[in-house]
CSV table of C-alpha atoms and ligand atoms in Angstrom, one decimal:
chain,number,residue,atom,x,y,z
A,1,MET,CA,128.6,127.0,47.1
A,2,GLU,CA,129.6,124.7,50.0
A,3,SER,CA,126.7,122.3,49.3
A,4,ILE,CA,123.3,122.1,47.7
A,5,SER,CA,120.4,121.4,50.1
A,6,VAL,CA,117.4,119.5,48.8
A,7,GLY,CA,113.9,119.1,50.3
A,8,LEU,CA,111.9,116.1,49.1
A,9,LEU,CA,108.2,116.1,49.0
A,10,GLY,CA,107.4,112.4,49.1
A,11,LEU,CA,109.3,109.2,50.0
A,12,GLY,CA,107.4,106.5,48.1
A,13,THR,CA,108.6,104.6,45.0
A,14,VAL,CA,110.2,107.5,43.3
A,15,GLY,CA,111.3,109.5,46.4
A,16,SER,CA,113.2,106.5,47.8
A,17,GLY,CA,114.9,106.1,44.4
A,18,VAL,CA,116.0,109.7,44.5
A,19,VAL,CA,117.6,109.1,47.9
A,20,LYS,CA,119.4,106.1,46.6
A,21,VAL,CA,120.7,107.8,43.4
A,22,ILE,CA,122.0,110.8,45.3
A,23,GLU,CA,123.7,108.6,47.9
A,24,ASN,CA,125.2,106.1,45.4
A,25,HIS,CA,126.3,108.7,42.7
A,26,GLN,CA,127.6,111.4,45.1
A,27,ASP,CA,131.1,111.2,43.5
A,28,LYS,CA,129.8,111.8,40.0
A,29,LEU,CA,127.5,114.6,41.3
A,30,MET,CA,130.4,116.2,43.1
A,31,HIS,CA,132.5,116.1,39.9
A,32,GLN,CA,129.8,117.7,37.8
A,33,ILE,CA,128.6,120.4,40.1
A,34,GLY,CA,131.6,121.0,42.3
A,35,CYS,CA,130.0,120.5,45.7
A,36,PRO,CA,128.0,117.8,47.6
A,37,VAL,CA,124.2,117.4,47.4
A,38,SER,CA,122.5,116.7,50.6
A,39,ILE,CA,118.8,115.9,51.4
A,40,LYS,CA,117.8,118.0,54.4
A,41,LYS,CA,114.1,117.2,54.9
A,42,VAL,CA,111.6,114.8,53.6
A,43,LEU,CA,107.8,115.3,53.7
A,44,VAL,CA,105.7,112.2,54.2
A,45,LYS,CA,102.1,111.4,55.4
A,46,ASP,CA,103.1,108.8,58.0
A,47,VAL,CA,106.5,109.1,59.7
A,48,ASN,CA,106.2,105.6,61.2
A,49,LYS,CA,105.7,103.8,57.9
A,50,PRO,CA,108.5,101.3,57.0
A,51,ARG,CA,110.7,102.8,54.2
A,52,ALA,CA,112.8,101.4,51.3
A,53,VAL,CA,115.7,103.7,52.4
A,54,GLU,CA,117.1,104.5,55.9
A,55,LEU,CA,117.0,108.1,56.9
A,56,LYS,CA,117.6,109.8,60.3
A,57,PRO,CA,114.1,110.1,61.9
A,58,GLU,CA,114.6,113.9,62.4
A,59,MET,CA,114.8,114.3,58.6
A,60,LEU,CA,111.1,113.2,58.2
A,61,THR,CA,108.4,115.7,58.6
A,62,THR,CA,104.6,116.0,58.1
A,63,ASN,CA,104.8,119.8,57.9
A,64,VAL,CA,105.3,121.0,54.3
A,65,ASP,CA,106.5,124.4,55.6
A,66,ASP,CA,109.6,122.7,57.0
A,67,ILE,CA,110.6,122.4,53.3
A,68,ILE,CA,108.9,125.0,51.1
A,69,SER,CA,109.5,127.8,53.6
A,70,ASN,CA,112.8,126.6,55.0
A,71,PRO,CA,115.6,129.2,54.2
A,72,GLU,CA,118.2,126.4,54.2
A,73,ILE,CA,116.7,124.5,51.3
A,74,ASP,CA,117.7,125.5,47.7
A,75,VAL,CA,115.8,122.9,45.6
A,76,VAL,CA,112.4,121.3,46.3
A,77,VAL,CA,111.9,117.9,44.6
A,78,GLU,CA,108.2,117.1,44.4
A,79,VAL,CA,107.5,113.3,44.2
A,80,MET,CA,104.3,113.2,46.3
A,81,GLY,CA,101.7,113.4,43.4
A,82,GLY,CA,98.3,115.0,43.5
A,83,VAL,CA,97.3,118.3,41.8
A,84,GLU,CA,95.6,121.1,43.8
A,85,GLU,CA,97.4,120.8,47.1
A,86,THR,CA,100.7,120.2,45.3
A,87,ARG,CA,100.2,123.2,43.1
A,88,LYS,CA,99.8,125.4,46.2
A,89,HIS,CA,103.0,124.0,47.7
A,90,LEU,CA,105.0,124.5,44.6
A,91,LEU,CA,103.8,128.1,44.0
A,92,THR,CA,104.8,128.9,47.6
A,93,ALA,CA,108.2,127.2,47.1
A,94,LEU,CA,108.8,129.2,43.9
A,95,ARG,CA,107.7,132.5,45.5
A,96,ASN,CA,110.2,131.6,48.3
A,97,LYS,CA,112.9,131.4,45.5
A,98,LYS,CA,113.3,127.7,45.6
A,99,HIS,CA,114.0,125.8,42.4
A,100,VAL,CA,111.6,123.0,41.7
A,101,VAL,CA,112.1,119.5,40.2
A,102,THR,CA,108.9,117.5,39.7
A,103,ALA,CA,107.8,114.1,38.3
A,104,ASN,CA,104.2,115.1,38.4
A,105,LYS,CA,102.6,115.0,34.9
A,106,ASP,CA,99.1,115.4,36.4
A,107,LEU,CA,100.1,118.8,37.7
A,108,MET,CA,102.3,119.9,34.7
A,109,ALA,CA,99.6,118.9,32.1
A,110,VAL,CA,97.1,121.2,33.9
A,111,TYR,CA,99.1,124.0,35.7
A,112,GLY,CA,102.4,123.7,33.8
A,113,SER,CA,102.2,127.2,32.1
A,114,GLU,CA,101.2,128.9,35.4
A,115,LEU,CA,104.0,127.2,37.4
A,116,LEU,CA,106.6,128.0,34.6
A,117,SER,CA,105.7,131.6,34.5
A,118,VAL,CA,105.8,132.0,38.3
A,119,ALA,CA,109.2,130.2,38.2
A,120,ALA,CA,110.5,132.7,35.6
A,121,GLU,CA,109.2,135.7,37.5
A,122,ASN,CA,111.1,134.5,40.6
A,123,GLY,CA,114.3,133.6,38.8
A,124,CYS,CA,113.8,129.9,39.6
A,125,ASP,CA,114.2,126.8,37.5
A,126,LEU,CA,111.3,124.4,37.2
A,127,PHE,CA,112.3,121.1,35.5
A,128,TYR,CA,110.1,118.1,34.9
A,129,GLU,CA,112.0,115.5,32.9
A,130,ALA,CA,110.7,112.6,35.0
A,131,SER,CA,107.1,113.5,34.2
A,132,VAL,CA,107.3,111.8,30.8
A,133,GLY,CA,108.9,108.5,29.9
A,134,GLY,CA,110.4,107.7,33.3
A,135,GLY,CA,114.2,107.4,32.8
A,136,ILE,CA,114.1,108.4,29.1
A,137,PRO,CA,115.5,111.9,28.5
A,138,ILE,CA,112.7,112.7,26.1
A,139,ILE,CA,111.9,116.3,27.3
A,140,ARG,CA,115.5,117.4,27.0
A,141,GLY,CA,115.8,115.5,23.7
A,142,LEU,CA,112.8,117.4,22.3
A,143,VAL,CA,113.5,120.8,23.8
A,144,ASP,CA,117.3,121.0,23.4
A,145,GLY,CA,118.3,118.1,21.1
A,146,LEU,CA,115.8,119.0,18.4
A,147,ALA,CA,115.6,122.8,19.2
A,148,SER,CA,116.5,123.7,15.6
A,149,ASP,CA,113.9,121.6,13.9
A,150,ARG,CA,110.1,121.8,13.2
A,151,ILE,CA,108.5,118.8,14.9
A,152,THR,CA,105.6,117.3,12.9
A,153,LYS,CA,104.7,114.1,14.8
A,154,ILE,CA,105.2,112.5,18.1
A,155,ILE,CA,104.0,108.9,18.5
A,156,GLY,CA,104.7,106.3,21.1
A,157,ILE,CA,104.1,104.3,24.2
A,158,VAL,CA,104.2,106.7,27.1
A,159,ASN,CA,102.6,104.6,29.9
A,160,GLY,CA,104.6,101.8,31.5
A,161,THR,CA,101.7,100.2,33.5
A,162,THR,CA,99.5,99.6,30.4
A,163,ASN,CA,102.4,98.4,28.3
A,164,TYR,CA,103.3,96.0,31.1
A,165,ILE,CA,99.6,94.8,31.3
A,166,LEU,CA,99.2,94.4,27.5
A,167,THR,CA,102.6,92.6,27.2
A,168,LYS,CA,101.6,90.1,29.9
A,169,MET,CA,98.1,89.6,28.4
A,170,THR,CA,99.5,89.1,24.9
A,171,LYS,CA,102.7,87.1,25.5
A,172,GLU,CA,101.8,85.1,28.7
A,173,ARG,CA,98.0,85.2,28.5
A,174,ILE,CA,97.9,86.5,32.0
A,175,ALA,CA,94.5,88.0,33.0
A,176,TYR,CA,94.1,91.8,32.9
A,177,GLU,CA,93.4,92.0,36.7
A,178,ASP,CA,96.5,89.9,37.6
A,179,ALA,CA,98.8,91.9,35.3
A,180,LEU,CA,97.5,95.2,36.8
A,181,LYS,CA,98.1,93.9,40.3
A,182,LYS,CA,101.7,92.9,39.4
A,183,ALA,CA,102.3,96.4,37.8
A,184,GLN,CA,101.1,98.0,41.1
A,185,GLU,CA,103.4,95.7,43.2
A,186,LEU,CA,106.3,96.7,41.0
A,187,GLY,CA,105.7,100.4,41.6
A,188,PHE,CA,104.8,101.3,38.0
A,189,ALA,CA,101.1,102.3,38.5
A,190,GLU,CA,99.8,105.6,39.9
A,191,ALA,CA,98.3,105.6,43.4
A,192,ASP,CA,94.9,105.3,41.7
A,193,PRO,CA,95.6,103.1,38.6
A,194,THR,CA,92.4,104.2,36.9
A,195,ALA,CA,94.6,107.1,35.4
A,196,ASP,CA,96.9,104.5,33.9
A,197,VAL,CA,94.3,102.0,32.5
A,198,GLU,CA,91.9,104.6,31.2
A,199,GLY,CA,94.6,106.4,29.3
A,200,LEU,CA,94.6,109.6,31.3
A,201,ASP,CA,98.2,109.3,32.5
A,202,ALA,CA,99.3,108.9,28.8
A,203,ALA,CA,97.1,111.8,27.8
A,204,ARG,CA,98.7,114.1,30.3
A,205,LYS,CA,102.2,113.1,29.0
A,206,MET,CA,101.0,113.7,25.4
A,207,VAL,CA,99.8,117.2,26.5
A,208,ILE,CA,103.3,117.9,27.8
A,209,LEU,CA,105.1,116.5,24.7
A,210,ALA,CA,102.7,118.2,22.2
A,211,THR,CA,103.0,121.6,24.0
A,212,LEU,CA,106.8,121.4,23.9
A,213,GLY,CA,107.1,119.8,20.5
A,214,PHE,CA,104.7,122.1,18.7
A,215,SER,CA,105.3,125.2,20.9
A,216,MET,CA,101.5,125.5,21.3
A,217,GLU,CA,99.6,125.3,24.5
A,218,VAL,CA,97.7,122.0,24.2
A,219,ASP,CA,95.1,121.3,26.9
A,220,LEU,CA,94.0,118.0,28.4
A,221,GLU,CA,90.5,118.5,27.0
A,222,ASP,CA,92.0,118.6,23.5
A,223,VAL,CA,93.1,115.0,23.7
A,224,LYS,CA,90.8,112.2,22.6
A,225,VAL,CA,91.4,109.4,25.1
A,226,THR,CA,90.5,105.7,25.3
A,227,GLY,CA,92.0,103.3,27.7
A,228,ILE,CA,92.7,99.6,27.8
A,229,SER,CA,90.2,98.3,30.3
A,230,ASN,CA,87.8,97.0,27.6
A,231,ILE,CA,90.3,95.1,25.5
A,232,SER,CA,89.3,91.5,25.3
A,233,GLU,CA,91.4,88.3,24.9
A,234,GLU,CA,89.7,87.8,21.5
A,235,ASP,CA,90.9,91.2,20.3
A,236,LEU,CA,94.4,90.4,21.2
A,237,GLN,CA,94.2,87.0,19.4
A,238,TYR,CA,92.7,88.6,16.3
A,239,ALA,CA,95.4,91.3,16.3
A,240,LYS,CA,98.0,88.5,16.4
A,241,ARG,CA,96.4,86.6,13.6
A,242,LEU,CA,96.4,89.7,11.4
A,243,GLY,CA,100.0,90.5,12.1
A,244,TYR,CA,99.6,93.3,14.7
A,245,THR,CA,100.3,93.9,18.3
A,246,MET,CA,98.0,95.9,20.6
A,247,LYS,CA,99.6,98.9,22.3
A,248,LEU,CA,98.3,102.0,24.1
A,249,ILE,CA,99.6,104.7,21.7
A,250,GLY,CA,99.8,108.4,22.1
A,251,ILE,CA,99.8,110.4,18.9
A,252,ALA,CA,100.4,114.1,18.4
A,253,GLN,CA,100.5,115.2,14.8
A,254,ARG,CA,100.8,118.6,13.1
A,255,ASP,CA,99.7,119.1,9.5
A,256,GLY,CA,100.2,122.7,8.4
A,257,GLU,CA,99.1,124.9,11.4
A,258,LYS,CA,96.7,122.3,12.8
A,259,VAL,CA,97.3,119.6,15.4
A,260,GLU,CA,95.6,116.4,16.6
A,261,VAL,CA,96.4,114.7,19.9
A,262,SER,CA,95.0,111.3,21.0
A,263,VAL,CA,95.7,108.3,23.2
A,264,GLN,CA,94.1,105.0,22.3
A,265,PRO,CA,94.6,101.3,22.0
A,266,THR,CA,96.2,100.8,18.6
A,267,LEU,CA,97.1,97.8,16.5
A,268,ILE,CA,100.7,98.2,15.5
A,269,SER,CA,102.1,96.2,12.7
A,270,ASP,CA,104.4,93.5,14.1
A,271,SER,CA,107.2,94.8,11.9
A,272,HIS,CA,107.1,98.3,13.5
A,273,PRO,CA,109.7,98.8,16.3
A,274,LEU,CA,106.9,99.9,18.7
A,275,ALA,CA,105.4,96.4,18.5
A,276,SER,CA,108.5,95.0,20.3
A,277,VAL,CA,108.6,97.6,23.1
A,278,ASN,CA,107.6,95.3,26.0
A,279,ASP,CA,106.8,95.4,29.8
A,280,GLU,CA,107.2,98.8,31.5
A,281,PHE,CA,109.4,100.1,28.7
A,282,ASN,CA,108.3,103.2,26.8
A,283,ALA,CA,109.4,104.4,23.3
A,284,VAL,CA,108.6,107.7,21.5
A,285,TYR,CA,109.2,108.5,17.9
A,286,VAL,CA,109.7,112.2,17.1
A,287,TYR,CA,109.6,113.3,13.5
A,288,GLY,CA,111.1,116.6,12.5
A,289,GLU,CA,111.2,118.2,9.1
A,290,ALA,CA,115.0,118.3,8.9
A,291,VAL,CA,116.0,115.4,11.1
A,292,GLY,CA,113.5,112.9,9.8
A,293,GLN,CA,112.8,110.2,12.4
A,294,THR,CA,114.2,109.8,15.9
A,295,MET,CA,113.3,107.2,18.5
A,296,PHE,CA,113.7,107.5,22.3
A,297,TYR,CA,113.5,104.2,24.2
A,298,GLY,CA,113.9,103.1,27.8
A,299,PRO,CA,112.3,102.3,31.1
A,300,GLY,CA,109.1,104.3,31.4
A,301,ALA,CA,108.4,103.8,35.1
A,302,GLY,CA,109.9,102.5,38.3
A,303,SER,CA,111.9,103.7,41.2
A,304,LEU,CA,115.5,104.1,40.0
A,305,PRO,CA,114.9,104.9,36.3
A,306,THR,CA,112.5,107.8,37.3
A,307,ALA,CA,115.0,108.9,40.0
A,308,THR,CA,117.8,109.2,37.4
A,309,ALA,CA,115.6,111.7,35.4
A,310,ILE,CA,115.0,113.7,38.6
A,311,VAL,CA,118.6,113.8,39.7
A,312,SER,CA,119.6,114.9,36.2
A,313,ASP,CA,117.2,117.8,36.6
A,314,LEU,CA,118.9,118.5,39.9
A,315,VAL,CA,122.3,118.6,38.2
A,316,ALA,CA,120.8,121.1,35.6
A,317,VAL,CA,119.5,123.3,38.4
A,318,MET,CA,122.9,123.3,40.1
A,319,LYS,CA,124.8,124.0,36.9
A,320,ASN,CA,122.5,127.0,36.3
A,321,MET,CA,123.1,128.1,39.9
A,322,ARG,CA,126.8,128.2,39.3
A,323,LEU,CA,126.3,130.2,36.1
A,324,GLY,CA,123.7,132.4,37.7
A,325,VAL,CA,121.1,131.7,34.9
A,326,ASN,CA,118.3,130.0,36.8
A,327,GLY,CA,114.8,130.7,35.4
A,328,LYS,CA,116.2,132.1,32.2
A,329,ASN,CA,115.5,129.2,29.9
A,330,ILE,CA,111.7,129.2,30.2
A,331,VAL,CA,110.2,130.0,26.8
A,332,ALA,CA,106.5,130.7,26.3
A,333,PRO,CA,104.7,128.8,23.4
A,334,GLN,CA,105.2,130.5,20.0
A,335,TYR,CA,102.0,129.5,18.2
A,336,GLU,CA,98.3,129.8,18.8
A,337,LYS,CA,96.6,126.4,19.2
A,338,LYS,CA,94.6,125.2,16.2
A,339,LEU,CA,93.0,121.8,16.4
A,340,LYS,CA,92.1,119.6,13.5
A,341,GLU,CA,88.4,118.8,12.7
A,342,PRO,CA,87.3,115.1,12.5
A,343,HIS,CA,87.3,115.3,8.7
A,344,GLU,CA,91.1,116.2,8.8
A,345,ILE,CA,92.2,113.3,11.0
A,346,TYR,CA,93.1,110.2,9.1
A,347,SER,CA,93.8,106.6,10.1
A,348,LYS,CA,93.2,103.0,9.4
A,349,TYR,CA,90.8,101.1,11.6
A,350,PHE,CA,90.2,97.6,12.9
A,351,LEU,CA,86.5,96.7,13.4
A,352,ARG,CA,84.9,93.6,14.8
A,353,LEU,CA,81.2,93.0,14.2
A,354,LEU,CA,78.8,90.3,15.4
A,355,VAL,CA,76.2,89.9,12.6
A,356,LYS,CA,73.3,87.7,11.6
A,357,ASP,CA,74.7,84.8,9.5
A,358,GLU,CA,72.5,85.2,6.4
A,359,VAL,CA,72.8,86.1,2.7
A,360,GLY,CA,73.2,89.8,1.9
A,361,VAL,CA,74.5,91.0,5.3
A,362,PHE,CA,78.1,91.3,4.1
A,363,SER,CA,77.0,93.3,1.0
A,364,ASN,CA,74.9,95.7,3.2
A,365,ILE,CA,78.0,96.4,5.3
A,366,THR,CA,80.4,96.9,2.4
A,367,THR,CA,77.8,99.3,0.8
A,368,ILE,CA,77.9,101.6,3.8
A,369,PHE,CA,81.7,101.7,3.7
A,370,SER,CA,81.7,102.4,-0.1
A,371,GLN,CA,79.2,105.2,0.3
A,372,HIS,CA,81.9,106.9,2.4
A,373,GLY,CA,84.7,106.0,0.0
A,374,VAL,CA,86.4,103.7,2.5
A,375,SER,CA,87.9,100.5,1.3
A,376,PHE,CA,89.2,97.4,3.1
A,377,GLU,CA,92.8,96.2,3.5
A,378,LYS,CA,91.8,92.9,5.2
A,379,ILE,CA,88.5,91.0,5.9
A,380,LEU,CA,87.8,87.9,7.9
A,381,GLN,CA,84.4,86.3,8.2
A,382,LEU,CA,84.0,83.5,10.8
A,383,PRO,CA,80.7,81.7,11.6
A,384,VAL,CA,79.7,81.6,15.3
A,385,LYS,CA,77.7,78.3,14.8
A,386,GLU,CA,75.7,78.0,18.0
A,387,LYS,CA,73.7,81.2,17.6
A,388,GLY,CA,73.3,81.6,13.8
A,389,GLU,CA,75.6,84.5,14.0
A,390,ALA,CA,78.9,85.3,12.3
A,391,GLU,CA,81.8,87.5,13.2
A,392,ILE,CA,83.2,89.9,10.7
A,393,VAL,CA,86.7,91.3,11.3
A,394,LEU,CA,88.0,94.0,9.0
A,395,VAL,CA,90.8,96.5,8.6
A,396,THR,CA,90.1,99.6,6.6
A,397,HIS,CA,92.5,101.6,4.4
A,398,GLN,CA,93.0,105.3,5.5
A,399,ALA,CA,89.7,106.9,6.4
A,400,SER,CA,88.8,110.3,8.0
A,401,LEU,CA,87.5,110.1,11.6
A,402,LYS,CA,84.3,111.9,10.4
A,403,ASP,CA,83.6,109.2,7.7
A,404,TYR,CA,84.5,106.4,10.2
A,405,GLU,CA,82.2,107.7,12.9
A,406,ASP,CA,79.4,108.1,10.4
A,407,ILE,CA,79.9,104.6,9.2
A,408,LEU,CA,79.7,103.3,12.8
A,409,VAL,CA,76.4,105.1,13.3
A,410,LYS,CA,74.9,103.5,10.1
A,411,LEU,CA,76.2,100.1,11.1
A,412,ARG,CA,74.5,100.4,14.5
A,413,ASP,CA,71.2,101.1,12.7
A,414,LEU,CA,71.4,97.9,10.6
A,415,LYS,CA,69.2,95.2,12.0
A,416,SER,CA,71.6,92.5,10.8
A,417,VAL,CA,74.5,94.0,12.9
A,418,HIS,CA,73.9,92.6,16.4
A,419,GLU,CA,76.9,94.2,18.0
A,420,ILE,CA,80.0,96.3,17.3
A,421,LYS,CA,82.3,94.2,19.5
A,422,SER,CA,85.4,96.4,19.2
A,423,SER,CA,87.1,99.1,17.1
A,424,TYR,CA,90.7,100.2,17.2
A,425,ARG,CA,93.0,102.6,15.3
A,426,VAL,CA,95.7,100.8,13.2
A,427,GLU,CA,99.3,101.8,12.4
A,428,GLY,CA,101.3,100.1,9.7
A,429,ASN,CA,100.5,97.0,7.6
A,430,GLY,CA,99.9,93.6,9.2
A,431,ASN,CA,100.5,90.2,7.4
B,1,NAP,P1,104.0,106.9,46.0
B,1,NAP,O1,104.8,105.7,46.0
B,1,NAP,O2,102.6,106.7,46.3
B,1,NAP,O3,104.7,107.9,47.0
B,1,NAP,C1,104.1,109.2,47.3
B,1,NAP,C2,104.8,109.7,48.5
B,1,NAP,O4,104.3,111.0,48.8
B,1,NAP,C3,104.7,108.9,49.8
B,1,NAP,O5,105.9,108.9,50.5
B,1,NAP,C4,103.6,109.7,50.6
B,1,NAP,O6,103.8,109.6,52.0
B,1,NAP,C5,103.9,111.1,50.2
B,1,NAP,N1,102.6,111.9,50.2
B,1,NAP,C6,101.6,111.8,49.3
B,1,NAP,N2,100.6,112.7,49.6
B,1,NAP,C7,101.1,113.4,50.7
B,1,NAP,C8,100.6,114.5,51.4
B,1,NAP,N3,99.4,115.0,51.1
B,1,NAP,N4,101.3,115.0,52.4
B,1,NAP,C9,102.6,114.4,52.7
B,1,NAP,N5,103.1,113.4,52.0
B,1,NAP,C10,102.4,112.9,51.0
B,1,NAP,O7,104.1,107.6,44.6
B,1,NAP,P2,105.3,107.4,43.5
B,1,NAP,O8,105.0,106.2,42.6
B,1,NAP,O9,106.6,107.6,44.1
B,1,NAP,O10,104.9,108.7,42.5
B,1,NAP,C11,105.2,110.0,43.0
B,1,NAP,C12,105.0,111.0,41.8
B,1,NAP,O11,105.9,110.6,40.7
B,1,NAP,C13,103.7,111.0,41.2
B,1,NAP,O12,103.4,112.3,40.7
B,1,NAP,C14,103.8,110.0,40.0
B,1,NAP,O13,102.9,110.3,39.0
B,1,NAP,C15,105.2,110.4,39.5
B,1,NAP,N6,105.9,109.3,38.8
B,1,NAP,C16,105.9,108.1,39.2
B,1,NAP,C17,106.6,107.1,38.5
B,1,NAP,C18,106.6,105.7,39.0
B,1,NAP,O14,107.2,104.8,38.3
B,1,NAP,N7,106.1,105.3,40.1
B,1,NAP,C19,107.3,107.4,37.4
B,1,NAP,C20,107.2,108.8,36.9
B,1,NAP,C21,106.5,109.7,37.6
B,1,NAP,P3,103.7,108.2,52.8
B,1,NAP,O15,104.8,107.3,52.3
B,1,NAP,O16,103.9,108.5,54.2
B,1,NAP,O17,102.4,107.6,52.5
B,2,HSE,N1,102.1,105.2,36.2
B,2,HSE,C1,103.1,105.7,35.2
B,2,HSE,C2,103.3,104.7,34.2
B,2,HSE,C3,104.4,106.0,35.9
B,2,HSE,O1,103.0,103.5,34.4
B,2,HSE,O2,103.8,105.0,33.1
B,2,HSE,C4,105.4,106.7,35.0
B,2,HSE,O3,105.0,108.0,34.7
């Protein structure tokens, strides 16, 4: 091979990072793959837009066929985002025998199995390291590093934007909207940040991790998702007081043959390492039967960190080209998907209630919990003097999701419970 030609779909935050990493690390790339890597064409929406990198004007195009049907291009790097249109482009690229590297979790969480099988049929590689955890090599760690083990649990922070927002709200008491704006300016957020703050971006990443980790085709609809947009300043302060830190946590757990996958704001014990993962950083714990506990940590979003994952995928494609084994490492899931029922999913919960401040209310509430066999780890009762109301904050011991949901229904029916202010999953012990 004289050189490898790359076509880039997109030249935004990640695309410009890819251009920089390829330019700045050309020597290292040459050494690893034995020939230069050159970017031939770049797809954008607007060729006149100012860019973070300087490219010859003739390299930019608004016609995707200049890349996906261009016989001179070996590898298509997709960093434009979007699902339906992008799926069509990548299917065409693969059928035209082009290897594909993508950072697109929205696409891989929904059409991953289709794209991977078309890639294999056409003897092409399809790599997507940058789709989860930004610059952290979590996919390779899970698929190759832990290939010999049986993974039982994957838990962590997989969205940089929400971790940045929660860090700023907790540590600097910056308002939610201001922290989100800053995360957008820094290039961490999706084009539409609703996917970040409502937990969907993290859910897509958990679909990818659970599918790979459990070798089972997990779908987006299987993930129970709650975002961070309703978290109040009071919740963050209560969490602090009880010895916890609020994080948006993705959990994928396998017990026997059954799995659960969820993304939700969670109170993490301050002594747990995930509590000190701040700003746009991500961290994922992977538990295996033989290895025990492993932790992957690093920048979860941003231009250069994400670009390093993409260029590492490019190196993997090129090494496979030299060995003539492209498309040969795609393995279909081994197990049929079996999801846990709510009575099989266990956790501790934080609950904040606004109640009538009168005798007997507390005992009515505790009676409901004891009817379901759920006991308390912590309880705080604080009067809200002006309105004759009190606030009750409690943390339960382990309870099944079924029992907890039934308890919430019964609490809502109690006249003395004026409002369920908030409820979160809890990991670890607080103070
Ligand atoms: P971005 O800054 O919005 O860049 C998107 C680029 O794609 C722009 O250059 C845009 O062109 C081009 N584009 C979008 N739609 C197009 C279309 N229909 N036709 C032609 N060009 C189009 O997005 P980004 O932050 O780089 O993210 C790109 C992808 O990487 C997304 O899938 C995202 O989820 C993923 N990702 C992002 C990060 C991160 O930290 N930002 C991390 C990991 C993964 P113009 O410039 O002309 O508008
Ligand atoms: N918007 C995503 C995040 C980008 O904040 O984590 C990285 O996938």
